[in-house]
Amino acid sequence: MQYGYFDEKAREYVITNPNTPAPWANYLGSPDYGAIVTQNAGGYSFVKSGAAGRILRYVFNQFDEPGRYIYLRDEENGDFWSASWKPVAKPLEEYKTETRHGTSYTEIISEYSGIRSKALYYVPMGATHEVWRISVENLTDKPRKIAVFGYAELTTESFYTQDLVNMQYTQFITKTEFHDNFILEQINEFNYPRPDGTTGRERFFGLAGAPVTSYTGRREQFLGRNRFDRPQSVLDGKCDNSLNYNANPCGALQFEFTLGPGEKKTAAFLLGQKTVFEAEKIMKRYENTEKTVDHELQELITYWHGELANLKICTPDKKFDAMVNTWNAFQCFTTFVWSRAASLIYCGERNGYGYRDTVQDIQGIMHLDPELARKQLTFMLSAQVHHGAGLPLVKYSHNAGHENTPDDDSYVKETGHPSYRADDALWLFPTVYKYIAETGNTAYLDEEIPFADKDTGSVREHLKRAINFSMTHLGPHGMPAGLHADWNDCLVLGSQGESTFVAFQLYYALNIMKEFCENEPEYVKYLDDTAKKLLKVLNEKCFEGDQFIRGFRDTGDIIGSKNDKEAATWLNPQSWAVISRAATKDQANAVMETINRKLNTPYGLELMQPSYRYAYFEGARMRLFNPGTKENAGIFCQTQGWAILAEALLGHGDRAFQYFSESSPASFNDDADRRVIEPYVHGQFIEGHESPFAGRSHVHWLTGTASTVMVGCVEGILGLRPTAKGIEISPAIPAEWDGFTMEKVFRGKKLHITVNNLAHKQGKPEKYILNGKERDAGLILESELTEDNKIVVVM
Ligand code: GLC
C-alpha cells in the first residue's frame, strides 16, 4: 500500500494516509535544540541531549504518544478533532489530511467539518525554542465558533529516565505557573544553578497571536480520566485554570474565536527551556504571528535548499532523483549533525560520537558542503590517540590533548568502551581523500591538529600514525588484527585473530598515503613494500578462487571459507577487495558474481550466508540475533552502498543500479507495509530471506547507511569522482537509460553535465565534449574549467 508521495518541487515527502505502518518522522532544529515530529504530531524535544535534556515526554515503542497536540472544537455542537489525524483519529472518510515533511519543518494540513487547519512545526534557524503555528480557516458559508487547545506534555526532569522511573523524586520537584499567555514549568525552583552554570529549570509553553481563554498546567486535569483522544478539557470546552503541584506538569492553553465564511485565523504555540524573562521576549517576537512565521520558515527553506544545491540530478528514475537530490542528502546532514543521538529508536543515551560512524557520516555531505565536513573531520582527527587509534567513543565534551583513552581505567569506566577497534582510524583515509578531492585544498594535509591525549601533528602525521597503529597490531599472517571489533561490531577477533576487511582498508590507506606523501620517497617506498606484502597475504591466504574469506580466528581457523556450513560467504571483503583496488579485474568480477549468486535477495544483499545458528565461535556475537537479522545475515543497509560503489567502479551500471533499487527506501513507496519505516529514509538493516518478515526495515534515520549509499550513488552510479587535481565523470548507469543530466558545483565552478547514453552502455564513457571541445574521457583538470561549463559525457 502507498501512504504518500515525493513532492520534489517543494523537496517534501507528503503523507496522504496518516495510518502508516509505523510513525514516520522528521527532524527539526539543531543539537542545541532538537525535535522529532511524526505525521501524527508524536515525538519529543530536547536541549542538547535526548536523554539528559528532555523537555517533552514521549513513550518509546508504544503508540507514538504523547505529541505536540492541537485540538479543535466546534463550540456550537461540541464536536472536536485534532490538527493531526491522531490523537482524536476521526474516520478518514470524513477527515482529510496530508503531512508535508520538509527540510527541517513539518506541516500537517487537515480538513474536517468545513474547517481547514494547518499546523506547522519548526525550530527557527539558530534558535533554541520551537514553534507550532496553527492556522484555522472556515471553508463553509456560515460563521463558525471554534476553540483551539494546544497541549505539551512536559517532563518532570531533564533526565528522561528519571522522568519515567524515579517518580518518588521527580513528581515532587516541579510545579507550573501561569503568566500572561504562557505556562511556566519550574523544576527544583529553590535550587541553585547547576555546577556548569546552566539552570535548565524553567520551561515555557506559550501562545502568541491570540489571548488565552483558559489553561491548565496539570496533565491529570487536562486529560481527566481519559486518554489523548478524549481529553476532559476538550470535552468540556475549556480548561479549569489549574496548576501542577506534585503530579505531572503540562502546558495546555485554549483560545477561541468566531470565523466568518472564508475567514482564517493564525496563532502560534511556542515551547522552550527558558526563564520567564526569555520567554516573554520570545513571545513578543511572534505578536505578528503570520509575518514572523513566514519569515522564519523561508529562512529555513533557504538554508536547507542551499545546502542541497551543490548537486542536482535529473535521470529517467524519479525515485532515484528524489533520494539523491533531497532525502538521502537530508538524511546525511541529519546523521552528520545528530550522529546516533536521538530518534524514535535511540533516546540520546550514547553520550558522544562513535569514531567510525562519525568519520563515515562526514563523507555523506562532502559533495554538498565540504567546508562543514572539514570542521567535523578536524574534530575527529583531534580524537585520534597519539599512537594512531581512534577513541571508540568521542565525548560531546571532548577536550583534545587532555582526554583519557581505552588505555586508562577511567575512560573505560566512564564510556564503557574497553579497547580499540581495528578499523576506526582507517576510515579517515577515504574521508580526508574525499575532502581534498572535493576542494583541492591539499594544504589541509599540513594543518596541525592535536591528538586526543597528547602530542600534536599535521593531518599527514595523523594519517601516518593511523597506519602505524595497524602495523603494530598485526596478527600471525601479517594482516591487521581484529581487536575488539572491525567494522562489524559483532566480530570480536582479539589481538591474534585477523580481519580481511581491515586488511583491504589498510591496503587502500597505504595507496592513498603514497599520493599524500609524494615528497617523502623513503616513506613512499615503505608504503609500497607494505602494500605489496599485504596483497601477497591476501592473495595467498585469503582468496578462494571466487571469494575472499572474512578473516582468521585467534585459533588460526578461517572465518568465511566457502565450504563452511554457516557464515561461508561474506559481503564486505568482496566489495572492499574492489573498492581498495586490491583485486585484479578477474578477481573483482569473480567475487562480485559470487555475492550476486549467494547473497542477493529482492531487498538487497545479505551481510553473509548462511546465518550463524550452531557453528559459531565465541567472537561471533551476531549469533545472538535471529537468523536474517542485523549482522546475523540480515541485509545490513550500509553495506549496500559499498556494493553499489564496487559494481560502479567496475563499470557495471545495471548491477550498481539494481543494488541501489533493491534496498532504496523509495522503491518501497507503494509497498510500504512491507518495509514499515519511512519510504524516504534509509534504515540500518532490512530483514533477510531467513526471516518471516523479509523486506522489513528497522532503525530509521540515524544510520551509516545514509553516507555509504550516498557515496555509492554520487561517486558510483553518477560517477562524480574528484581527485586533488580535478574531476573525472564516469557514470555507471542502467544500459536502458538514454542519458541524464547533472548540475554540480565543483570548487565554486558550475558544471552542467549531460550524459549521452544513446549507445546504451553501462559504464566507462568514451569521450567528453568540454565547453564545445571534444576530448578523451578521464580526469578534467581544474585548470581546464571555467566559471560555467557545459560538459557532455558520451558513453
Ligand atoms: C552499527 C554501528 C556501526 C557498525 C555496524 C556494523 O551500525 O553503529 O558502527 O559498523 O553496526 O556492526
Coordinates of N, CA and C in Angstrom, one line a residue, residues 311 313 648-649 713-723 726-733 740-746 749-756 761-771 775-781 785 789-795:
L311 N 24.4 19.8 -5.9 CA 24.2 18.7 -6.9 C 22.8 18.5 -7.1
I313 N 20.3 16.3 -9.8 CA 20.3 15.4 -11.0 C 18.9 15.2 -11.5
A648 N 29.9 -0.2 -9.6 CA 30.1 1.0 -10.5 C 31.5 1.2 -10.9
L649 N 32.4 1.0 -9.9 CA 33.9 1.1 -10.3 C 34.3 0.1 -11.4
C713 N 26.0 6.3 -4.7 CA 25.3 6.9 -5.8 C 26.1 8.0 -6.5
V714 N 26.7 8.9 -5.7 CA 27.4 10.0 -6.3 C 28.7 9.6 -7.0
E715 N 29.5 8.9 -6.3 CA 30.8 8.5 -6.9 C 30.6 7.3 -7.8
G716 N 29.7 6.5 -7.4 CA 29.5 5.2 -8.1 C 28.6 5.4 -9.3
I717 N 27.3 5.4 -9.1 CA 26.4 5.5 -10.2 C 26.5 6.8 -11.1
L718 N 26.6 7.9 -10.4 CA 26.7 9.2 -11.2 C 28.1 9.4 -11.7
G719 N 29.0 8.7 -11.0 CA 30.4 8.7 -11.5 C 31.2 10.1 -11.3
L720 N 30.7 10.8 -10.3 CA 31.4 12.1 -10.0 C 32.6 11.8 -9.1
R721 N 33.8 11.7 -9.7 CA 35.0 11.2 -9.0 C 36.1 12.3 -9.0
P722 N 36.0 13.2 -8.0 CA 37.1 14.2 -8.0 C 38.4 13.6 -7.5
T723 N 39.5 14.2 -7.8 CA 40.8 14.0 -7.2 C 41.4 15.3 -6.9
G726 N 41.5 17.5 -10.1 CA 40.3 17.9 -10.9 C 39.2 16.9 -10.7
I727 N 38.5 16.6 -11.7 CA 37.3 15.7 -11.6 C 37.2 14.8 -12.8
E728 N 36.9 13.6 -12.5 CA 36.6 12.6 -13.6 C 35.1 12.3 -13.5
I729 N 34.4 12.2 -14.6 CA 33.0 11.9 -14.6 C 32.8 10.6 -15.3
S730 N 32.5 9.5 -14.5 CA 32.5 8.2 -15.1 C 31.2 7.4 -14.7
P731 N 30.1 7.8 -15.2 CA 28.8 7.2 -14.7 C 28.8 5.7 -15.0
A732 N 28.1 5.0 -14.1 CA 27.8 3.6 -14.3 C 26.3 3.4 -14.1
I733 N 25.6 3.4 -15.2 CA 24.2 3.5 -15.2 C 23.5 2.3 -15.9
F740 N 21.1 11.3 -18.9 CA 20.6 12.1 -17.8 C 21.4 13.3 -17.7
T741 N 20.9 14.2 -16.8 CA 21.7 15.5 -16.6 C 22.0 15.7 -15.1
M742 N 23.1 16.5 -14.9 CA 23.5 16.8 -13.5 C 23.9 18.2 -13.5
E743 N 23.6 18.9 -12.5 CA 24.1 20.3 -12.2 C 24.9 20.1 -11.0
K744 N 26.2 20.4 -11.1 CA 27.1 20.2 -10.0 C 28.0 21.5 -9.8
V745 N 28.1 21.9 -8.5 CA 29.0 23.0 -8.2 C 30.3 22.3 -7.7
F746 N 31.4 22.6 -8.4 CA 32.7 21.9 -8.1 C 33.7 23.1 -7.8
K749 N 32.8 26.3 -9.2 CA 32.5 26.4 -10.6 C 31.3 25.6 -11.0
K750 N 30.5 26.1 -11.9 CA 29.3 25.4 -12.3 C 29.6 24.3 -13.4
L751 N 29.1 23.1 -13.2 CA 29.2 22.1 -14.2 C 27.8 21.7 -14.6
H752 N 27.5 22.0 -15.9 CA 26.2 21.5 -16.4 C 26.5 20.2 -17.2
I753 N 26.2 19.1 -16.7 CA 26.7 17.9 -17.3 C 25.5 17.1 -18.0
T754 N 25.7 16.8 -19.2 CA 24.7 15.9 -19.9 C 25.4 14.6 -20.2
V755 N 24.8 13.6 -19.8 CA 25.3 12.2 -20.1 C 24.5 11.7 -21.2
N756 N 25.2 11.4 -22.3 CA 24.5 10.9 -23.5 C 24.8 9.4 -23.6
K761 N 25.2 1.9 -23.1 CA 26.3 1.2 -22.3 C 26.0 1.3 -20.8
Q762 N 26.8 0.6 -20.1 CA 26.6 0.6 -18.6 C 27.6 1.4 -17.9
G763 N 28.7 1.7 -18.5 CA 29.8 2.5 -17.8 C 30.9 2.8 -18.7
K764 N 32.0 3.4 -18.1 CA 33.2 3.7 -18.8 C 33.0 4.5 -20.1
P765 N 32.7 5.8 -19.9 CA 32.4 6.7 -21.1 C 33.6 6.7 -22.1
E766 N 33.2 7.0 -23.3 CA 34.1 7.1 -24.5 C 34.9 8.4 -24.5
K767 N 34.1 9.5 -24.4 CA 34.7 10.8 -24.6 C 33.8 11.9 -23.9
Y768 N 34.5 13.1 -23.8 CA 33.7 14.2 -23.2 C 33.7 15.3 -24.3
I769 N 32.7 16.2 -24.3 CA 32.8 17.4 -25.0 C 32.7 18.5 -23.9
L770 N 33.9 19.1 -23.7 CA 34.0 20.1 -22.6 C 34.0 21.5 -23.2
N771 N 33.0 22.2 -22.9 CA 32.8 23.6 -23.5 C 33.0 23.6 -25.0
R775 N 37.2 15.7 -26.3 CA 38.5 15.2 -25.7 C 38.2 13.8 -25.1
D776 N 39.3 13.1 -24.8 CA 39.1 11.8 -24.2 C 38.4 11.8 -22.9
A777 N 37.7 10.8 -22.5 CA 37.2 10.7 -21.1 C 38.3 10.6 -20.2
G778 N 38.1 11.0 -18.9 CA 39.2 10.9 -17.9 C 39.2 12.1 -17.1
L779 N 40.3 12.3 -16.4 CA 40.4 13.4 -15.5 C 40.3 14.8 -16.2
I780 N 39.4 15.6 -15.7 CA 39.4 17.0 -16.2 C 40.1 17.8 -15.2
L781 N 41.2 18.5 -15.6 CA 42.0 19.3 -14.6 C 41.2 20.5 -14.2
L785 N 38.7 24.1 -16.4 CA 37.3 24.5 -16.1 C 37.2 26.0 -16.1
N789 N 30.5 25.7 -17.0 CA 31.0 24.7 -18.0 C 29.8 23.8 -18.5
K790 N 29.9 23.6 -19.8 CA 29.0 22.6 -20.4 C 29.8 21.4 -20.7
I791 N 29.4 20.3 -20.1 CA 30.1 19.0 -20.3 C 29.2 18.0 -20.8
V792 N 29.5 17.4 -22.0 CA 28.7 16.3 -22.5 C 29.6 15.1 -22.3
V793 N 29.0 14.1 -21.6 CA 29.7 12.8 -21.4 C 29.1 11.8 -22.3
V794 N 29.9 11.4 -23.3 CA 29.4 10.4 -24.3 C 29.8 9.0 -23.8
M795 N 28.8 8.2 -23.6 CA 29.1 6.9 -23.1 C 29.5 5.9 -24.2

